Short mmCIF file of C-alpha atoms (C1' of nucleotides) in Angstrom, two decimals:
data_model
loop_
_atom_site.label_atom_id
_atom_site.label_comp_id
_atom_site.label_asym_id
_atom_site.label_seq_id
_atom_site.Cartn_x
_atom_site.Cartn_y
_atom_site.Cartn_z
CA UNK A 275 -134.37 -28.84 31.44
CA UNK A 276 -132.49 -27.03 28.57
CA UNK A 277 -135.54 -27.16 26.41
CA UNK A 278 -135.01 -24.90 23.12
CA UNK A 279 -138.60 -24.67 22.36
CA UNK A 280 -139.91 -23.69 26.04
CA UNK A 281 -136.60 -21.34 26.22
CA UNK A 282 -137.85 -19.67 22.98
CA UNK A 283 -141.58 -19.37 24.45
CA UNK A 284 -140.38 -17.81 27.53
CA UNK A 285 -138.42 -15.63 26.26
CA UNK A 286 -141.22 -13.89 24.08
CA UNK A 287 -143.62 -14.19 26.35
CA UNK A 288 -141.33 -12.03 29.48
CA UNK A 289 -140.85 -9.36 26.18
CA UNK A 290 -144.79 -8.98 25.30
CA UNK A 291 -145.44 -8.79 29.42
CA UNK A 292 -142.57 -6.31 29.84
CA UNK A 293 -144.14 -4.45 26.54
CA UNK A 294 -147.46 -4.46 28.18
CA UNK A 295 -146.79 -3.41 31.25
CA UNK A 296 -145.32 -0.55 29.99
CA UNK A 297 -148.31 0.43 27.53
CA UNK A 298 -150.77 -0.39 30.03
CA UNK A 299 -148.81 2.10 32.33
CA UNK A 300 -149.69 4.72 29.19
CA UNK A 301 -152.99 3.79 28.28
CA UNK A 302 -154.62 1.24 30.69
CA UNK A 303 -155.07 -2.35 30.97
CA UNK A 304 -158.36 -2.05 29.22
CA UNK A 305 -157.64 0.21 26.78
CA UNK A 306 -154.21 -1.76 25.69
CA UNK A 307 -155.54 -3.40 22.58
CA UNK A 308 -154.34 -6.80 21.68
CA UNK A 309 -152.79 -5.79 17.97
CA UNK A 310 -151.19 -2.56 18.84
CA UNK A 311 -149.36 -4.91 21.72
CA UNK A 312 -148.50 -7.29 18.64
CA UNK A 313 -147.32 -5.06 16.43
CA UNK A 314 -145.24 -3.29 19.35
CA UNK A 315 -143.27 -6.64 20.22
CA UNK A 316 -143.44 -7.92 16.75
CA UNK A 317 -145.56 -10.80 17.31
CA UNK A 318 -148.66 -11.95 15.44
CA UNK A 319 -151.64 -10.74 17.21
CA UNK A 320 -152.41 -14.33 16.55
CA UNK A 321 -149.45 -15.40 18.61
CA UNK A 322 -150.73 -13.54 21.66
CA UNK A 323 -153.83 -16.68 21.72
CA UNK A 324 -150.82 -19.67 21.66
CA UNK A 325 -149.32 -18.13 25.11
CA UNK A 326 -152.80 -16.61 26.93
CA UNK A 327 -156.47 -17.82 25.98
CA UNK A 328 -158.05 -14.40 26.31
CA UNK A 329 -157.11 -10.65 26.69
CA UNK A 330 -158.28 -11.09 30.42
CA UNK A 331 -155.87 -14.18 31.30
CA UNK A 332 -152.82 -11.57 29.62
CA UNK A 333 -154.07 -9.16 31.83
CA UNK A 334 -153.96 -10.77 34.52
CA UNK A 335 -150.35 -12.30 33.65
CA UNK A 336 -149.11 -8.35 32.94
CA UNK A 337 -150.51 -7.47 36.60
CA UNK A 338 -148.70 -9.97 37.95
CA UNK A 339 -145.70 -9.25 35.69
CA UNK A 340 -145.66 -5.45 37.21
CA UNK A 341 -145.91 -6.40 40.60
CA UNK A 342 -142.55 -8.31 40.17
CA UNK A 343 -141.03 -4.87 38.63
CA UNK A 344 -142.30 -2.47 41.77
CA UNK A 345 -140.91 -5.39 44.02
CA UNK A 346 -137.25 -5.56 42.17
CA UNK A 347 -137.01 -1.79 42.04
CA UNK A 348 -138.68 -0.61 44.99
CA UNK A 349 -139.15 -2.91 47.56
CA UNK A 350 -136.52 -4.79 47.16
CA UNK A 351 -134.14 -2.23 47.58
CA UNK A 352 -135.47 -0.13 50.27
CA UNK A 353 -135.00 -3.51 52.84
CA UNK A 354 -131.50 -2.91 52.36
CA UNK A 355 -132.14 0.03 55.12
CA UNK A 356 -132.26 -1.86 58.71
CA UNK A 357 -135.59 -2.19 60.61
CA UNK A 358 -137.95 0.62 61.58
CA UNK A 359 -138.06 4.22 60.45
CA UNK A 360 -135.60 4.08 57.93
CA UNK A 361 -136.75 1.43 56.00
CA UNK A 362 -140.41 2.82 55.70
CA UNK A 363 -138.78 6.04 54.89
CA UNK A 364 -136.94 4.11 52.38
CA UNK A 365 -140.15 2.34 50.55
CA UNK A 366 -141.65 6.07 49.46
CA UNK A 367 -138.21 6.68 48.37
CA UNK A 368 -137.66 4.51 46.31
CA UNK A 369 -140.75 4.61 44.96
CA UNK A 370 -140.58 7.93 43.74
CA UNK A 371 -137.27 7.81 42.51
CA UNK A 372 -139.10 4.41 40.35
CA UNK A 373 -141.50 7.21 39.15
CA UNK A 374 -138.31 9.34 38.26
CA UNK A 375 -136.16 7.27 36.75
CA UNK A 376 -138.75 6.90 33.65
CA UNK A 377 -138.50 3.07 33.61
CA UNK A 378 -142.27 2.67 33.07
CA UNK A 379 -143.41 5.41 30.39
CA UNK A 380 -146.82 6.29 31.73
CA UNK A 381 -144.96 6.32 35.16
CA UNK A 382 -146.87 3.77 37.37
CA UNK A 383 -148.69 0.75 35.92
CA UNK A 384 -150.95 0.65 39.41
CA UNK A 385 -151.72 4.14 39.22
CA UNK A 386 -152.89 4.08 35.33
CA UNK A 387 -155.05 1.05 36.57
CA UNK A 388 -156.91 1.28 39.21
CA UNK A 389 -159.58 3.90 38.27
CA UNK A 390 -159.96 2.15 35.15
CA UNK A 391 -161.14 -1.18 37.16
CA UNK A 392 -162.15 0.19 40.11
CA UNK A 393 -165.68 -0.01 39.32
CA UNK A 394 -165.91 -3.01 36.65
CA UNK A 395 -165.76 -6.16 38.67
CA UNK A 396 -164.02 -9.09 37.87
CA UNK A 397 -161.08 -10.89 37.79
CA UNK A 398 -158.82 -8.12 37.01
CA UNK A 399 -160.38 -5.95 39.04
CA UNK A 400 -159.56 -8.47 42.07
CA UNK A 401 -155.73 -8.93 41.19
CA UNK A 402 -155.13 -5.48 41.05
CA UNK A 403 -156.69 -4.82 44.49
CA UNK A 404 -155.11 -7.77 45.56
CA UNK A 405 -151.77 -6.30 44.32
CA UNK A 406 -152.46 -3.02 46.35
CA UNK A 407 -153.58 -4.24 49.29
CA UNK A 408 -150.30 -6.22 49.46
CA UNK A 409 -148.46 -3.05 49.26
CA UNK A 410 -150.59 -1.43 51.99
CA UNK A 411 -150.33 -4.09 54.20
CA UNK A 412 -146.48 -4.24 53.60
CA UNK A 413 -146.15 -0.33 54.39
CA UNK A 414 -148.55 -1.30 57.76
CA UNK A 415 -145.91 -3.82 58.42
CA UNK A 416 -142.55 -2.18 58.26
CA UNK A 417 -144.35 0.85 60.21
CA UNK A 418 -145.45 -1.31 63.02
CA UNK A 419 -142.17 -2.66 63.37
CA UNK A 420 -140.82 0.78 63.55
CA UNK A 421 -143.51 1.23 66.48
CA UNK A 422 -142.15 -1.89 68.34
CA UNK A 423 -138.15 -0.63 67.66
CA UNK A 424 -139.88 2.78 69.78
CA UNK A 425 -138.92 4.60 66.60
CA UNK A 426 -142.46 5.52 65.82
CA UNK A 427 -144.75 6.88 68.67
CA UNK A 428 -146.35 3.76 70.54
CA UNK A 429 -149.53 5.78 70.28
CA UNK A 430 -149.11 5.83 65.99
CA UNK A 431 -152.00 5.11 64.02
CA UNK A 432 -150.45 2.50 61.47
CA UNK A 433 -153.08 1.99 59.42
CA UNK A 434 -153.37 5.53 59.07
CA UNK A 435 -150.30 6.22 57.86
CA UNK A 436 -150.06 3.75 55.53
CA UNK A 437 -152.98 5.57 54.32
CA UNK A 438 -151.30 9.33 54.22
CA UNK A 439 -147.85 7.34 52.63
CA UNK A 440 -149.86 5.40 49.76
CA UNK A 441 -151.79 8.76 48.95
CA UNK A 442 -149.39 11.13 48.61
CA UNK A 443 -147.21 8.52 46.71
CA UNK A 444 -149.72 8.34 44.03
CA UNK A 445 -150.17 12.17 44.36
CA UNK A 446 -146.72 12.39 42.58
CA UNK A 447 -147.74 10.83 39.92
CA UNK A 448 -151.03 12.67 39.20
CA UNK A 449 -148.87 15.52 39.76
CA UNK A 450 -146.32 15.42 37.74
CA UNK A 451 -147.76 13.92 34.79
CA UNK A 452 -151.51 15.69 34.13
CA UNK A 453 -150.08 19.01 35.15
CA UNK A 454 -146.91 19.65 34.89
CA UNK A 455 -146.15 20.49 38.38
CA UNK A 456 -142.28 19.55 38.53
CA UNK A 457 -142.02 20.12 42.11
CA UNK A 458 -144.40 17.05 42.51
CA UNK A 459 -141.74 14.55 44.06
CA UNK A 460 -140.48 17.17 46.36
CA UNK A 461 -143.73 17.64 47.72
CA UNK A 462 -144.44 13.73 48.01
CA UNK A 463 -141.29 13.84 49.87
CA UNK A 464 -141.77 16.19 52.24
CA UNK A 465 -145.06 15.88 52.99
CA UNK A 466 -144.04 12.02 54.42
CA UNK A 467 -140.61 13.35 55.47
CA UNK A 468 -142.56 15.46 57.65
CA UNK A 469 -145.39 13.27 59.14
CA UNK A 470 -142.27 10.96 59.96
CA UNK A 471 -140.40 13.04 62.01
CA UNK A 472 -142.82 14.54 63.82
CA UNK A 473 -144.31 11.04 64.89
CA UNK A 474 -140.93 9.82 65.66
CA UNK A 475 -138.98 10.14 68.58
CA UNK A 476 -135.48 9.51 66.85
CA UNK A 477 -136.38 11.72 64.09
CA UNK A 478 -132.03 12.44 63.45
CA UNK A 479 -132.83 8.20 61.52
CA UNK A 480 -134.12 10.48 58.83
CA UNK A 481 -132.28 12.58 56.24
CA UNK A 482 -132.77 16.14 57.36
CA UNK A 483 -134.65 18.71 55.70
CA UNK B 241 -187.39 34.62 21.03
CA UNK B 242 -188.88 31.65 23.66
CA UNK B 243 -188.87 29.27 21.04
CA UNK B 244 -189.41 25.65 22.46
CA UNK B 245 -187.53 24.01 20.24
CA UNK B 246 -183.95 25.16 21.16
CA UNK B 247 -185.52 25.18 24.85
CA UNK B 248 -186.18 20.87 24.07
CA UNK B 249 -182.93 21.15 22.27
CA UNK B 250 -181.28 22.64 25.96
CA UNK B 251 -183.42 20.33 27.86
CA UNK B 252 -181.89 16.51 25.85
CA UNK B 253 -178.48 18.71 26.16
CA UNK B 254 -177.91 18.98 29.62
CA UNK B 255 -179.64 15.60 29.88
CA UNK B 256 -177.23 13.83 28.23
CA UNK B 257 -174.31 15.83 29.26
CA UNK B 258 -175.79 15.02 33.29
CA UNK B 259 -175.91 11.21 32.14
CA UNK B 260 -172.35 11.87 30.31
CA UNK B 261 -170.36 12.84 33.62
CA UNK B 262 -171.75 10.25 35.46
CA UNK B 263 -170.70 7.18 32.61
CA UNK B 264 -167.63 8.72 32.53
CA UNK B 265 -167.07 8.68 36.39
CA UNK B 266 -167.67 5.09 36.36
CA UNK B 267 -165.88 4.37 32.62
CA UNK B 268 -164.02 7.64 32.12
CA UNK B 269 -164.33 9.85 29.32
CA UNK B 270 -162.65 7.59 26.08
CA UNK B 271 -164.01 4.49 27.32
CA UNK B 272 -167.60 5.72 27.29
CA UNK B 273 -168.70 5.33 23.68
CA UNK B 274 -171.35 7.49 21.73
CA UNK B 275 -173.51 4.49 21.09
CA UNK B 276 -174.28 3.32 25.22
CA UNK B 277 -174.44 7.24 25.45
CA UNK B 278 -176.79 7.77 23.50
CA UNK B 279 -179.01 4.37 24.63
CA UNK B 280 -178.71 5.23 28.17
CA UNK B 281 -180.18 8.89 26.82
CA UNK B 282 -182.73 7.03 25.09
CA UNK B 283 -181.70 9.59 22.14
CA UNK B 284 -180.20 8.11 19.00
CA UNK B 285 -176.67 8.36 18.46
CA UNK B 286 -177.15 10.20 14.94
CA UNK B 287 -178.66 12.61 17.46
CA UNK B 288 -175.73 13.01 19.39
CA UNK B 289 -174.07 14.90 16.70
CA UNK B 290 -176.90 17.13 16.32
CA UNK B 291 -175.59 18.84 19.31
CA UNK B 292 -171.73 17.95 19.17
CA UNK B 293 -169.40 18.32 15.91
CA UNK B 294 -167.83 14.91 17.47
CA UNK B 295 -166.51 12.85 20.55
CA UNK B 296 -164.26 15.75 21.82
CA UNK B 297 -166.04 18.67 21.45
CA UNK B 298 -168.57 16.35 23.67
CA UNK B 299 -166.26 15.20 25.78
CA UNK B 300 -164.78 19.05 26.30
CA UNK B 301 -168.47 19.68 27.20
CA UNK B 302 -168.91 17.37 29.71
CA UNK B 303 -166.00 18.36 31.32
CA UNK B 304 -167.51 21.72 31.71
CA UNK B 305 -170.55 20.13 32.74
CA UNK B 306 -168.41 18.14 35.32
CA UNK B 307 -166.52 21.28 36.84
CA UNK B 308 -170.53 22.53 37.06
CA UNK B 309 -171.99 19.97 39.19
CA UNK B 310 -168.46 19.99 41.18
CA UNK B 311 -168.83 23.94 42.30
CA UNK B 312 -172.16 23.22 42.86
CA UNK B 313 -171.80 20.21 45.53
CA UNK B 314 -168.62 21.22 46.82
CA UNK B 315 -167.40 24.93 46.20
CA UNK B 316 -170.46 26.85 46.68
CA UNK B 317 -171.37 25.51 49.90
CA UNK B 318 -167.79 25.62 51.79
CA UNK B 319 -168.17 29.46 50.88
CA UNK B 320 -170.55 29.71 53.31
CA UNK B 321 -167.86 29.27 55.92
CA UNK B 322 -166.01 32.22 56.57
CA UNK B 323 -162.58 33.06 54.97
CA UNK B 324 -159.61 31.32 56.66
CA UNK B 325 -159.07 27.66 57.81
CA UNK B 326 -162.39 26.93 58.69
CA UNK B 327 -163.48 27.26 54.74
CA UNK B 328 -160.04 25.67 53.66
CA UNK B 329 -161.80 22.85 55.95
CA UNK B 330 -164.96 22.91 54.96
CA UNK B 331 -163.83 22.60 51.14
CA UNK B 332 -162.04 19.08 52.21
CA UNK B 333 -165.33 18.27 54.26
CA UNK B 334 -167.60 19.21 51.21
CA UNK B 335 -165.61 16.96 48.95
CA UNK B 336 -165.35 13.81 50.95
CA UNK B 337 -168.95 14.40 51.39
CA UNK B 338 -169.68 14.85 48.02
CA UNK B 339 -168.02 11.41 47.43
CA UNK B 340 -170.15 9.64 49.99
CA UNK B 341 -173.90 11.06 48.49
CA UNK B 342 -173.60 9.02 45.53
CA UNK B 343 -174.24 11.51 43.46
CA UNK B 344 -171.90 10.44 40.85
CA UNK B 345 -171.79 6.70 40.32
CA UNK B 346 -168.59 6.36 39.88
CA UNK B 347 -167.79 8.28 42.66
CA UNK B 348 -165.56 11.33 40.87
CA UNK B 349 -165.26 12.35 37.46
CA UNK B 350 -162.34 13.99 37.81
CA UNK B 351 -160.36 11.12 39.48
CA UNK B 352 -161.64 8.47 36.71
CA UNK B 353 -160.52 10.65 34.15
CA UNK B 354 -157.15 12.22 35.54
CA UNK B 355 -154.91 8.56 35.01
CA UNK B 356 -156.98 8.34 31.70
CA UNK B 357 -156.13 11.47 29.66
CA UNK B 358 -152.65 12.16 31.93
CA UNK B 359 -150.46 10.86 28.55
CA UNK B 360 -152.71 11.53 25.68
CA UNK B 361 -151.95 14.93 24.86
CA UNK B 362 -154.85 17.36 22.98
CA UNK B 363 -157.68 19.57 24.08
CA UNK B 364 -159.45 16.97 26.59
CA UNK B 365 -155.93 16.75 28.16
CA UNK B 366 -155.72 20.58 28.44
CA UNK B 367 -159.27 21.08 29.69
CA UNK B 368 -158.81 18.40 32.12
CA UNK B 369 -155.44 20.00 33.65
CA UNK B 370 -157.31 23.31 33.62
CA UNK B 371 -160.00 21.76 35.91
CA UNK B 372 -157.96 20.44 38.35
CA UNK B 373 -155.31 23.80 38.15
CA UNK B 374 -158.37 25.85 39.30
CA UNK B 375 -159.32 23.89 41.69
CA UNK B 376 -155.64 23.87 43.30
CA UNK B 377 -155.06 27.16 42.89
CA UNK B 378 -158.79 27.73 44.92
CA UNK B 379 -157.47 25.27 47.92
CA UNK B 380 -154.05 27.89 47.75
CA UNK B 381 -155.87 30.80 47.62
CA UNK B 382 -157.90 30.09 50.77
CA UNK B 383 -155.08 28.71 52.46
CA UNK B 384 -153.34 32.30 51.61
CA UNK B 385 -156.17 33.78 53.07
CA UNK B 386 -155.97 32.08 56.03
CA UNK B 387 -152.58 32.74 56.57
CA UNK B 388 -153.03 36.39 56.62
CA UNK B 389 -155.81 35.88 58.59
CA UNK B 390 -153.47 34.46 61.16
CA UNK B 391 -155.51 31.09 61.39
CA UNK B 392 -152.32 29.61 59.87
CA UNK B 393 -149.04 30.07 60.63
CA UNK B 394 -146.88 32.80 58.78
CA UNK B 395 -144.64 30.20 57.32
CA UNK B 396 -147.23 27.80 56.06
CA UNK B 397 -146.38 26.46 52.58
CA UNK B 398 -149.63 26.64 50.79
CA UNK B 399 -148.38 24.71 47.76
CA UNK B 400 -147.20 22.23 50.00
CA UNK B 401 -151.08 22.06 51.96
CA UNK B 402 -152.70 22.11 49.04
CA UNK B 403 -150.69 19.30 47.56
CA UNK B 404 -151.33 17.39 50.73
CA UNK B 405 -155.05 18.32 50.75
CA UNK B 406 -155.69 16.90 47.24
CA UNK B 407 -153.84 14.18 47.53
CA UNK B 408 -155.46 12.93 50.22
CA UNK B 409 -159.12 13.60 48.99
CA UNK B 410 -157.98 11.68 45.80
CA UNK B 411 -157.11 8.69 48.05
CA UNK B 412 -160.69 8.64 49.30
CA UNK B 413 -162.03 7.59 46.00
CA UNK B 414 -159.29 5.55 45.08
CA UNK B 415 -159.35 3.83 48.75
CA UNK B 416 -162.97 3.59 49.02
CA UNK B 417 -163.55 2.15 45.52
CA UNK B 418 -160.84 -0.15 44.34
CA UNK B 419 -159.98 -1.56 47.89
CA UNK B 420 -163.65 -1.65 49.80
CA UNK B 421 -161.55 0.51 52.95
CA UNK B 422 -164.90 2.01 54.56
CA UNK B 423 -162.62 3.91 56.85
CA UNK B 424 -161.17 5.55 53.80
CA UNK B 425 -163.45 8.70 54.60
CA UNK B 426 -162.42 8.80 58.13
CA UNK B 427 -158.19 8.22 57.19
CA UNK B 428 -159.13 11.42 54.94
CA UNK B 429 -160.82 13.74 56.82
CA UNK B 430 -157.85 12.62 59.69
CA UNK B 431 -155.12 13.47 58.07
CA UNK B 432 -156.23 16.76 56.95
CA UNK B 433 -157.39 17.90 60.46
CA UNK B 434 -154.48 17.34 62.07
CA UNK B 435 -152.51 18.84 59.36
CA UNK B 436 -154.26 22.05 60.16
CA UNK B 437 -154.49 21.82 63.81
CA UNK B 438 -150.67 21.79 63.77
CA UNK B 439 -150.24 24.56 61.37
CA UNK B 440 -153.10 26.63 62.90
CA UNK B 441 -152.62 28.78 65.60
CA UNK B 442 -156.02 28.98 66.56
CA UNK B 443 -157.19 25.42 66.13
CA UNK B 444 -160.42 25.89 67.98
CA UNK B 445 -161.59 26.80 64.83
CA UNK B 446 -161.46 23.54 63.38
CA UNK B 447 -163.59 20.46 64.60
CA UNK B 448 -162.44 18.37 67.53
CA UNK B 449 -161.29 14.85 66.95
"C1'" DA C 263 -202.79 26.30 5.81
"C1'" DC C 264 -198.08 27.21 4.75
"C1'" DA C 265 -193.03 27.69 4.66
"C1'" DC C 266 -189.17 27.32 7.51
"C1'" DA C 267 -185.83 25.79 10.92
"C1'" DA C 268 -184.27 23.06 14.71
"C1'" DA C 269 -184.24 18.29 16.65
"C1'" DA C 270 -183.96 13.78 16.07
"C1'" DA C 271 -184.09 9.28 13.65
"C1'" DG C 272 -182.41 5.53 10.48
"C1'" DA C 273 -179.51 3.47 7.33
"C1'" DC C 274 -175.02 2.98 6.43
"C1'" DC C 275 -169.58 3.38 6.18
"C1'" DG C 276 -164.59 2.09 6.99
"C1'" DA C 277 -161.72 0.93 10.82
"C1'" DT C 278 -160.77 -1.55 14.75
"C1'" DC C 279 -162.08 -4.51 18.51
"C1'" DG C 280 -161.38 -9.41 20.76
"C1'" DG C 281 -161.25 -13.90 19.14
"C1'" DT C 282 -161.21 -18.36 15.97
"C1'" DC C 283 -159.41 -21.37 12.48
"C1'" DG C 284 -156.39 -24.10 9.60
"C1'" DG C 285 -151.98 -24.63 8.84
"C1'" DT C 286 -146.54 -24.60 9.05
"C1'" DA C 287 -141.88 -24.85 10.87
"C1'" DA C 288 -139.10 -26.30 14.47
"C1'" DT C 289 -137.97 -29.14 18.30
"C1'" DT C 290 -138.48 -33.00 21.49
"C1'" DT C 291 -140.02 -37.63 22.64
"C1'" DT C 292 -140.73 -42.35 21.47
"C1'" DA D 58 -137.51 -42.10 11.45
"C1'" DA D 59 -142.26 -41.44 13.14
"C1'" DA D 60 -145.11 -39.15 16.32
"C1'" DA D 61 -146.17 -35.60 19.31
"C1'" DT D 62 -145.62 -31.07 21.08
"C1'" DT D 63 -144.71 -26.14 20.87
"C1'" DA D 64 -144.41 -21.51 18.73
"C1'" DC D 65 -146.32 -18.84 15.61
"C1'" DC D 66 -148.65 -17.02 11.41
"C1'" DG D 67 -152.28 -15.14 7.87
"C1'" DA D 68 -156.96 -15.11 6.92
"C1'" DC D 69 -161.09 -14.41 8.59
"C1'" DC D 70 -165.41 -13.61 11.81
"C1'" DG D 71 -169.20 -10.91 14.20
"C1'" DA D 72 -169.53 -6.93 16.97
"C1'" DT D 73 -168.65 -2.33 17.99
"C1'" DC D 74 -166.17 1.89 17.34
"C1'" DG D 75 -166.65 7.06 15.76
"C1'" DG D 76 -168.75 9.36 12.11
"C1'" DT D 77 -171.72 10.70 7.62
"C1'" DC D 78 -175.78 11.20 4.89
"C1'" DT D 79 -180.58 11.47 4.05
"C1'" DT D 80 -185.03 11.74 5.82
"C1'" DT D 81 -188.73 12.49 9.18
"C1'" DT D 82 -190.70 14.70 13.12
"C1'" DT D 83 -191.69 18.77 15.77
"C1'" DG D 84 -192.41 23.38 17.04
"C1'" DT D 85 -192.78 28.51 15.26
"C1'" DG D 86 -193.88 32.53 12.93
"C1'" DT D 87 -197.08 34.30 8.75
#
DNA sequence: ACACAAAAAGACCGATCGGTCGGTAATTTT
DNA sequence: AAAATTACCGACCGATCGGTCTTTTTGTGT
């Protein structure tokens, strides 16, 4: 299936996903406008309608294009840590060394999004929830395992910490980018580093203070 | 001078500033144009710039408007607790209630506009940051208090509280709106309480669970 | 009754929005 | 080689954007 044509379409259609993922992660999904994306991957805005038949069907394509970034660069990596504490530990980890390492220029696509769609129903609206529910329930899953392992408390509220993880997670963004508090990731990291250990009763699994 | 004019003038000005903050908790501030503004007012848009040189010098007014109707619902009445943790408390309390009225449609200006403005630098972007500074530096000062008070411990971190405090009455909103969590209030008020319970030495002060 | 000023309306402007259309060049299938 | 498919473009459309200009309405002192 060495198709030259479908080769070529791919290709430009990965670049004006990976383009709009990072200007949505500026600006919003909603506020992205179809010929600034054009001009910025050097397309026809024209060219935009042969790959997607409206802005919403490209939106939806970018969400799911960003979901497949956070899971290469944050979830995949952190379940290279074994089962339990560790590996929870190791999903708000990574995920603020993602918001760190600049790869995304407004920081986090999810976190630009969200309040933009979480009042205008739809389609979009859906996918993204969709999209952060999956994360939720992932960070519910790796902490109930680390419940059954008896690295967590048998008594821990999973559902509320995946609650207390997600929010100060997105706390380093708002952080760190509206103000310009630069202590913003250590905080993020403590504050879970914290709630961790003191629910844990292996707590020497985690890095120390 | 009671002239009735600029009185009618004052009147359609907080009017549409009051209808302002609430389209811009639902659309935020760039995304709500002059022209549904100004229809929802049932004022013509022509008369919008009567009262505003243009969109920013509105949208700086709303803000102000915004910060207004926040001290209002939230500030004023946790002062009626006394210094110390229980008014650090009540603050968080006041908030998630605030959420929970309805008052705003959107739920919180402040959170629909935060993600918005976070990379567009100017004056909105400055006022905005200034907002949510004060209110920060509020949660720290009556976390201070509290700790010389002796209702927290001596070693408290109150940059590191207040981080955690606002981070997890921002995932309220962002819980309760995008994702339909209805426990979102209760995961909130949670993980405050028992952040203060542990750090307060007198936690009979604070409501049971 | 009058002049005056503030508030508000209406018509209009250039720019940009999402989206459509006809067409072309290149590649694959028949 | 003809036919079909794919990628992509430039021109254009109606609607809406923020904003300007001129005019009308409305309330106030004399």
């Amino acid at each position: 299936m060495a198709d030259g044509r479908l080769a070529r379409g791919e290709r430009t259609r990965t670049a004006v996903l990976d383009a709009a993922v990072s200007m949505a992660s500026v600006d919003g999904l909603e506020a992205m406008s179809l010929a600034r994306l054009a001009h910025a991957t050097e397309v026809s805005k024209s060219g935009l309608f042969a790959h997607w038949p409206d802005k919403e069907a490209l939106q939806l394509a970018v969400i799911a294009r960003a979901v497949h970034i956070w899971t290469a660069h944050v979830v995949t990596p952190a379940f290279a840590e074994p089962r339990g504490v560790r590996r929870l530990w190791a999903l708000h980890e990574r995920r603020i060394e993602f918001y760190a390492s600049g790869v995304l220029p407004g920081g986090c696509f999810f976190v630009a999004t969200q309040a933009e769609f979480d009042d205008r129903p739809g389609p979009v609206r859906d996918a993204l929830a969709a999209a952060i529910n999956d994360w939720l329930f992932l960070i519910k899953t790796v902490a109930a395992q680390a419940v059954e392992l008896g690295e967590l408390r048998p008594d821990t509220d999973v559902e509320q910490v995946a609650f207390e993880i997600e929010a100060h997670g997105h706390a380093v963004v708002t952080f760190s980018r509206l103000l310009h508090a630069e202590g913003a990731a250590a905080y993020g990291r403590t504050a879970v580093l914290d709630r961790l250990r003191s629910l844990s009763p292996v707590p020497e699994l985690l890095p120390g203070n």
